[in-house]
Amino acid sequence: MKKATYQIIVNGEEKCYPAGTLFSELAREYQPQYEDDIVLVMFNNRLKELHKSLKADGELTFVTTRDRAGRKAYRRSVTFLMQRAVHNLAEEDGKTVSVRVEHSISQGYYCELTGETLDESYISRLKSEMQKLVEEKILIKKKSISTDEAVALFREFGMRDKERLFAYRRSSKVNIYSIGRYEDYFYGYMAPDTGYLKYFELELYEGGFVLLFPDKDTKTPSQFIPSNKLFHVLKESAEWGEKLDIGTIGALNDAIAQGRIRDVILVSEALMERKIGSMAEEIAAMPGKKFVMIAGPSSSGKTTFSHRLSIQMMALGLKPHPIALDDYYVDRVDTPKHPDGTYNFECLEALDIELFNRDMSALLAGERVELPIYNFRTGKREYKGKYKQLGENDILVLEGIHGLNDKLSYSLPKSSKLKIYISALTQLNIDEHNSLPTTDGRMIRRMVRDARTRNISARETIAMWGSVRKGEEQYIFPFQEEADIMFNSALIYELAVLKQYAEPLLFEIDKNCPEYLEAKRLLKFLDYFLPVPSEDIGKNSILREFIGGSCFGV
């Protein structure tokens, strides 16, 4: 028998509400207590949209646009708003116009239009149309339809990418969102109506435009800071996808289902090897470069990349020596700490900068130097006869998170250094309107590697990921545009391989754990992919660093 009222705990206070009370009503009641807009709720450790109603006793917390889940919902909703505005302008002009959301850049999404001339006049009209829709406070409705109905709907709308995506969907139901009569599928939750979506900006950029969102100040759109080098690496990766006719998950699944995946693997690896080879040729053409500095965020494949680059340099007559900057950690007792008392291994001060510069300057001067080896068990540097002396063709390949920061190598002449930024920038999209977050691919890589090599559970990897990301944003991303060369280590097929390793790890996470929500989201995400076995993946592949079997012993 259903109860007439339910007892819920809100912000530590027990309250009673009638059955069927909308979460949006509770959000309005408590909004004055929050600086940032409430867009979702967490009820009994489950995320809920505000149009849902109270159907049980439980504990409720509010999710604002400052929270990770709330920020994602806001960005997703503004993207949908932009699509609806493009659709409205196309109807008004009597044109057929489509928009593709390609990838993240700065604090926004880079988008491209077909069927329309993109200029300042159009951007101004588009922004005005979006603002008009915000003022109208149109409900963002959600309905569940069968997968077969969804495929037919997307075929009717000409959304070929979504049609292909759901052709492989095992779930029998698909959630469709609508703003008025405009409908689409989105991967994740939405804000309740367009009135919530006041903060955005549009900027023309490189033949398309960037849809900008707020960042730390949740009520001010971020200023657009172009990342030209990063953008062109992403564009090159998209061109690699075009060569394989694979730009979305649905297209990758087609290749798997049609038995073409072995060719996809071989061509993907060949393109990457050719890219690494061209880097080695570039280094060989600059004889003054003695230090190749490699940096990138977690799980970018830095170690395998440094080995493969070294092999390509050896083939050109150079003598590379890979060195991990981690060997220059200060002793554990001298390691800086976070405010909560835990060690801060990510900050620059965790390295012995003076010793590093003394050793590197001596090597550059032609001296014979004994280099340290860091013992992570004892937390101390050790010396075990690791001597180096640079000859005419010798090059040090230095790999670590601070490699691009000149404060690390302040004593070395800039002319002696070549900086390489590496990251796993996936070239796949879920479909034409849902980009695939690069950070998800890296987290899944790390999860699989941590479980294999460090006995760290998926729950622990998810729990520490926020701290990892914070360190990247502070110590790595600000320096990425200072790199001389950027390298994308993502392989177009890799998530279909990682799926079979990651899913069992994620299923182990208990439903009552705080990390369960993220595990559930990642499982839903991996469900889009058909699985691919690892037998055809070469022993020198960057993917082997994570799944095992690498010839480099990583």
mmCIF file of C-alpha atoms in Angstrom, residues 51-183:
data_model
loop_
_atom_site.group_PDB
_atom_site.id
_atom_site.type_symbol
_atom_site.label_atom_id
_atom_site.label_comp_id
_atom_site.label_asym_id
_atom_site.label_seq_id
_atom_site.Cartn_x
_atom_site.Cartn_y
_atom_site.Cartn_z
ATOM 1 C CA HIS A 51 10.728 16.323 -13.055
ATOM 2 C CA LYS A 52 10.692 13.064 -11.040
ATOM 3 C CA SER A 53 8.551 12.787 -7.913
ATOM 4 C CA LEU A 54 8.877 11.511 -4.356
ATOM 5 C CA LYS A 55 7.917 7.825 -4.119
ATOM 6 C CA ALA A 56 9.774 6.568 -1.033
ATOM 7 C CA ASP A 57 11.381 7.524 2.259
ATOM 8 C CA GLY A 58 15.032 8.391 2.000
ATOM 9 C CA GLU A 59 17.915 10.826 2.029
ATOM 10 C CA LEU A 60 18.135 13.660 -0.486
ATOM 11 C CA THR A 61 20.960 15.999 -1.484
ATOM 12 C CA PHE A 62 20.859 18.687 -4.156
ATOM 13 C CA VAL A 63 23.166 18.670 -7.174
ATOM 14 C CA THR A 64 24.139 22.114 -8.472
ATOM 15 C CA THR A 65 25.986 23.328 -11.537
ATOM 16 C CA ARG A 66 29.155 23.413 -9.418
ATOM 17 C CA ASP A 67 29.014 19.638 -8.925
ATOM 18 C CA ARG A 68 30.457 17.350 -11.592
ATOM 19 C CA ALA A 69 27.133 15.677 -12.447
ATOM 20 C CA GLY A 70 25.311 19.018 -12.430
ATOM 21 C CA ARG A 71 27.924 20.658 -14.644
ATOM 22 C CA LYS A 72 27.622 17.841 -17.178
ATOM 23 C CA ALA A 73 23.815 18.063 -17.165
ATOM 24 C CA TYR A 74 24.026 21.816 -17.733
ATOM 25 C CA ARG A 75 26.423 21.480 -20.670
ATOM 26 C CA ARG A 76 24.341 18.706 -22.188
ATOM 27 C CA SER A 77 21.179 20.792 -21.867
ATOM 28 C CA VAL A 78 22.754 23.915 -23.408
ATOM 29 C CA THR A 79 23.975 21.780 -26.317
ATOM 30 C CA PHE A 80 20.401 20.578 -26.854
ATOM 31 C CA LEU A 81 19.215 24.191 -26.657
ATOM 32 C CA MET A 82 21.738 25.146 -29.364
ATOM 33 C CA GLN A 83 20.534 22.317 -31.606
ATOM 34 C CA ARG A 84 16.916 23.428 -31.222
ATOM 35 C CA ALA A 85 17.927 27.013 -32.094
ATOM 36 C CA VAL A 86 19.774 25.822 -35.233
ATOM 37 C CA HIS A 87 16.650 23.868 -36.195
ATOM 38 C CA ASN A 88 14.431 26.933 -35.678
ATOM 39 C CA LEU A 89 16.635 29.165 -37.844
ATOM 40 C CA ALA A 90 16.757 26.533 -40.585
ATOM 41 C CA GLU A 91 12.938 26.348 -40.631
ATOM 42 C CA GLU A 92 12.736 30.126 -40.716
ATOM 43 C CA ASP A 93 15.150 30.282 -43.676
ATOM 44 C CA GLY A 94 13.672 27.279 -45.494
ATOM 45 C CA LYS A 95 16.993 25.415 -45.397
ATOM 46 C CA THR A 96 18.192 21.973 -44.402
ATOM 47 C CA VAL A 97 20.905 22.567 -41.814
ATOM 48 C CA SER A 98 22.651 20.079 -39.539
ATOM 49 C CA VAL A 99 25.080 20.629 -36.675
ATOM 50 C CA ARG A 100 27.800 18.274 -35.424
ATOM 51 C CA VAL A 101 29.300 18.503 -31.956
ATOM 52 C CA GLU A 102 32.878 17.422 -32.579
ATOM 53 C CA HIS A 103 34.954 17.638 -29.386
ATOM 54 C CA SER A 104 35.785 19.649 -26.266
ATOM 55 C CA ILE A 105 38.038 22.682 -26.551
ATOM 56 C CA SER A 106 38.727 25.395 -23.981
ATOM 57 C CA GLN A 107 35.608 25.350 -21.716
ATOM 58 C CA GLY A 108 33.256 24.456 -24.544
ATOM 59 C CA TYR A 109 32.405 22.271 -27.531
ATOM 60 C CA TYR A 110 33.660 22.822 -31.049
ATOM 61 C CA CYS A 111 30.769 22.472 -33.515
ATOM 62 C CA GLU A 112 30.414 22.522 -37.292
ATOM 63 C CA LEU A 113 27.417 23.314 -39.509
ATOM 64 C CA THR A 114 26.471 21.964 -42.913
ATOM 65 C CA GLY A 115 23.944 23.672 -45.158
ATOM 66 C CA GLU A 116 24.544 27.170 -43.775
ATOM 67 C CA THR A 117 27.076 29.976 -44.216
ATOM 68 C CA LEU A 118 28.752 30.456 -40.872
ATOM 69 C CA ASP A 119 29.665 34.071 -40.105
ATOM 70 C CA GLU A 120 29.241 36.687 -37.359
ATOM 71 C CA SER A 121 25.735 37.488 -38.578
ATOM 72 C CA TYR A 122 24.607 33.863 -38.236
ATOM 73 C CA ILE A 123 26.280 33.481 -34.819
ATOM 74 C CA SER A 124 24.432 36.611 -33.634
ATOM 75 C CA ARG A 125 21.106 35.202 -34.855
ATOM 76 C CA LEU A 126 21.817 31.836 -33.257
ATOM 77 C CA LYS A 127 22.646 33.405 -29.902
ATOM 78 C CA SER A 128 19.479 35.526 -30.016
ATOM 79 C CA GLU A 129 17.367 32.454 -30.809
ATOM 80 C CA MET A 130 18.911 30.549 -27.905
ATOM 81 C CA GLN A 131 18.229 33.465 -25.544
ATOM 82 C CA LYS A 132 14.625 33.602 -26.768
ATOM 83 C CA LEU A 133 14.193 29.892 -25.968
ATOM 84 C CA VAL A 134 15.667 30.487 -22.506
ATOM 85 C CA GLU A 135 13.161 33.256 -21.818
ATOM 86 C CA GLU A 136 10.287 30.965 -22.865
ATOM 87 C CA LYS A 137 11.255 28.404 -20.185
ATOM 88 C CA ILE A 138 10.193 25.460 -22.347
ATOM 89 C CA LEU A 139 10.034 22.120 -20.520
ATOM 90 C CA ILE A 140 12.737 19.624 -21.477
ATOM 91 C CA LYS A 141 10.631 16.484 -21.566
ATOM 92 C CA LYS A 142 11.769 12.891 -21.465
ATOM 93 C CA LYS A 143 10.076 9.777 -22.808
ATOM 94 C CA SER A 144 11.079 6.161 -23.128
ATOM 95 C CA ILE A 145 10.534 4.365 -26.449
ATOM 96 C CA SER A 146 11.574 0.982 -27.790
ATOM 97 C CA THR A 147 14.957 0.675 -29.475
ATOM 98 C CA ASP A 148 13.234 -0.242 -32.759
ATOM 99 C CA GLU A 149 11.106 2.913 -32.550
ATOM 100 C CA ALA A 150 14.261 4.957 -31.854
ATOM 101 C CA VAL A 151 16.053 3.552 -34.906
ATOM 102 C CA ALA A 152 13.029 4.374 -37.092
ATOM 103 C CA LEU A 153 12.776 7.879 -35.567
ATOM 104 C CA PHE A 154 16.440 8.696 -36.223
ATOM 105 C CA ARG A 155 16.176 7.328 -39.756
ATOM 106 C CA GLU A 156 13.226 9.680 -40.346
ATOM 107 C CA PHE A 157 15.214 12.630 -38.925
ATOM 108 C CA GLY A 158 18.240 11.776 -41.075
ATOM 109 C CA MET A 159 20.370 11.155 -37.957
ATOM 110 C CA ARG A 160 22.379 8.333 -39.506
ATOM 111 C CA ASP A 161 24.930 8.173 -36.674
ATOM 112 C CA LYS A 162 22.239 7.523 -34.072
ATOM 113 C CA GLU A 163 20.516 4.992 -36.306
ATOM 114 C CA ARG A 164 23.785 3.021 -36.545
ATOM 115 C CA LEU A 165 24.449 3.396 -32.805
ATOM 116 C CA PHE A 166 21.130 1.903 -31.710
ATOM 117 C CA ALA A 167 21.200 -0.871 -34.269
ATOM 118 C CA TYR A 168 23.616 -2.582 -31.841
ATOM 119 C CA ARG A 169 21.819 -1.569 -28.638
ATOM 120 C CA ARG A 170 21.041 -4.508 -26.332
ATOM 121 C CA SER A 171 18.707 -2.526 -24.090
ATOM 122 C CA SER A 172 15.075 -2.649 -25.186
ATOM 123 C CA LYS A 173 14.382 1.001 -24.287
ATOM 124 C CA VAL A 174 15.863 4.366 -25.270
ATOM 125 C CA ASN A 175 15.283 7.708 -23.524
ATOM 126 C CA ILE A 176 14.377 10.546 -25.893
ATOM 127 C CA TYR A 177 14.408 14.210 -24.855
ATOM 128 C CA SER A 178 12.393 17.000 -26.438
ATOM 129 C CA ILE A 179 12.254 20.784 -26.435
ATOM 130 C CA GLY A 180 8.843 21.414 -27.906
ATOM 131 C CA ARG A 181 8.546 19.271 -31.021
ATOM 132 C CA TYR A 182 12.329 18.911 -31.494
ATOM 133 C CA GLU A 183 13.518 15.486 -30.290
#
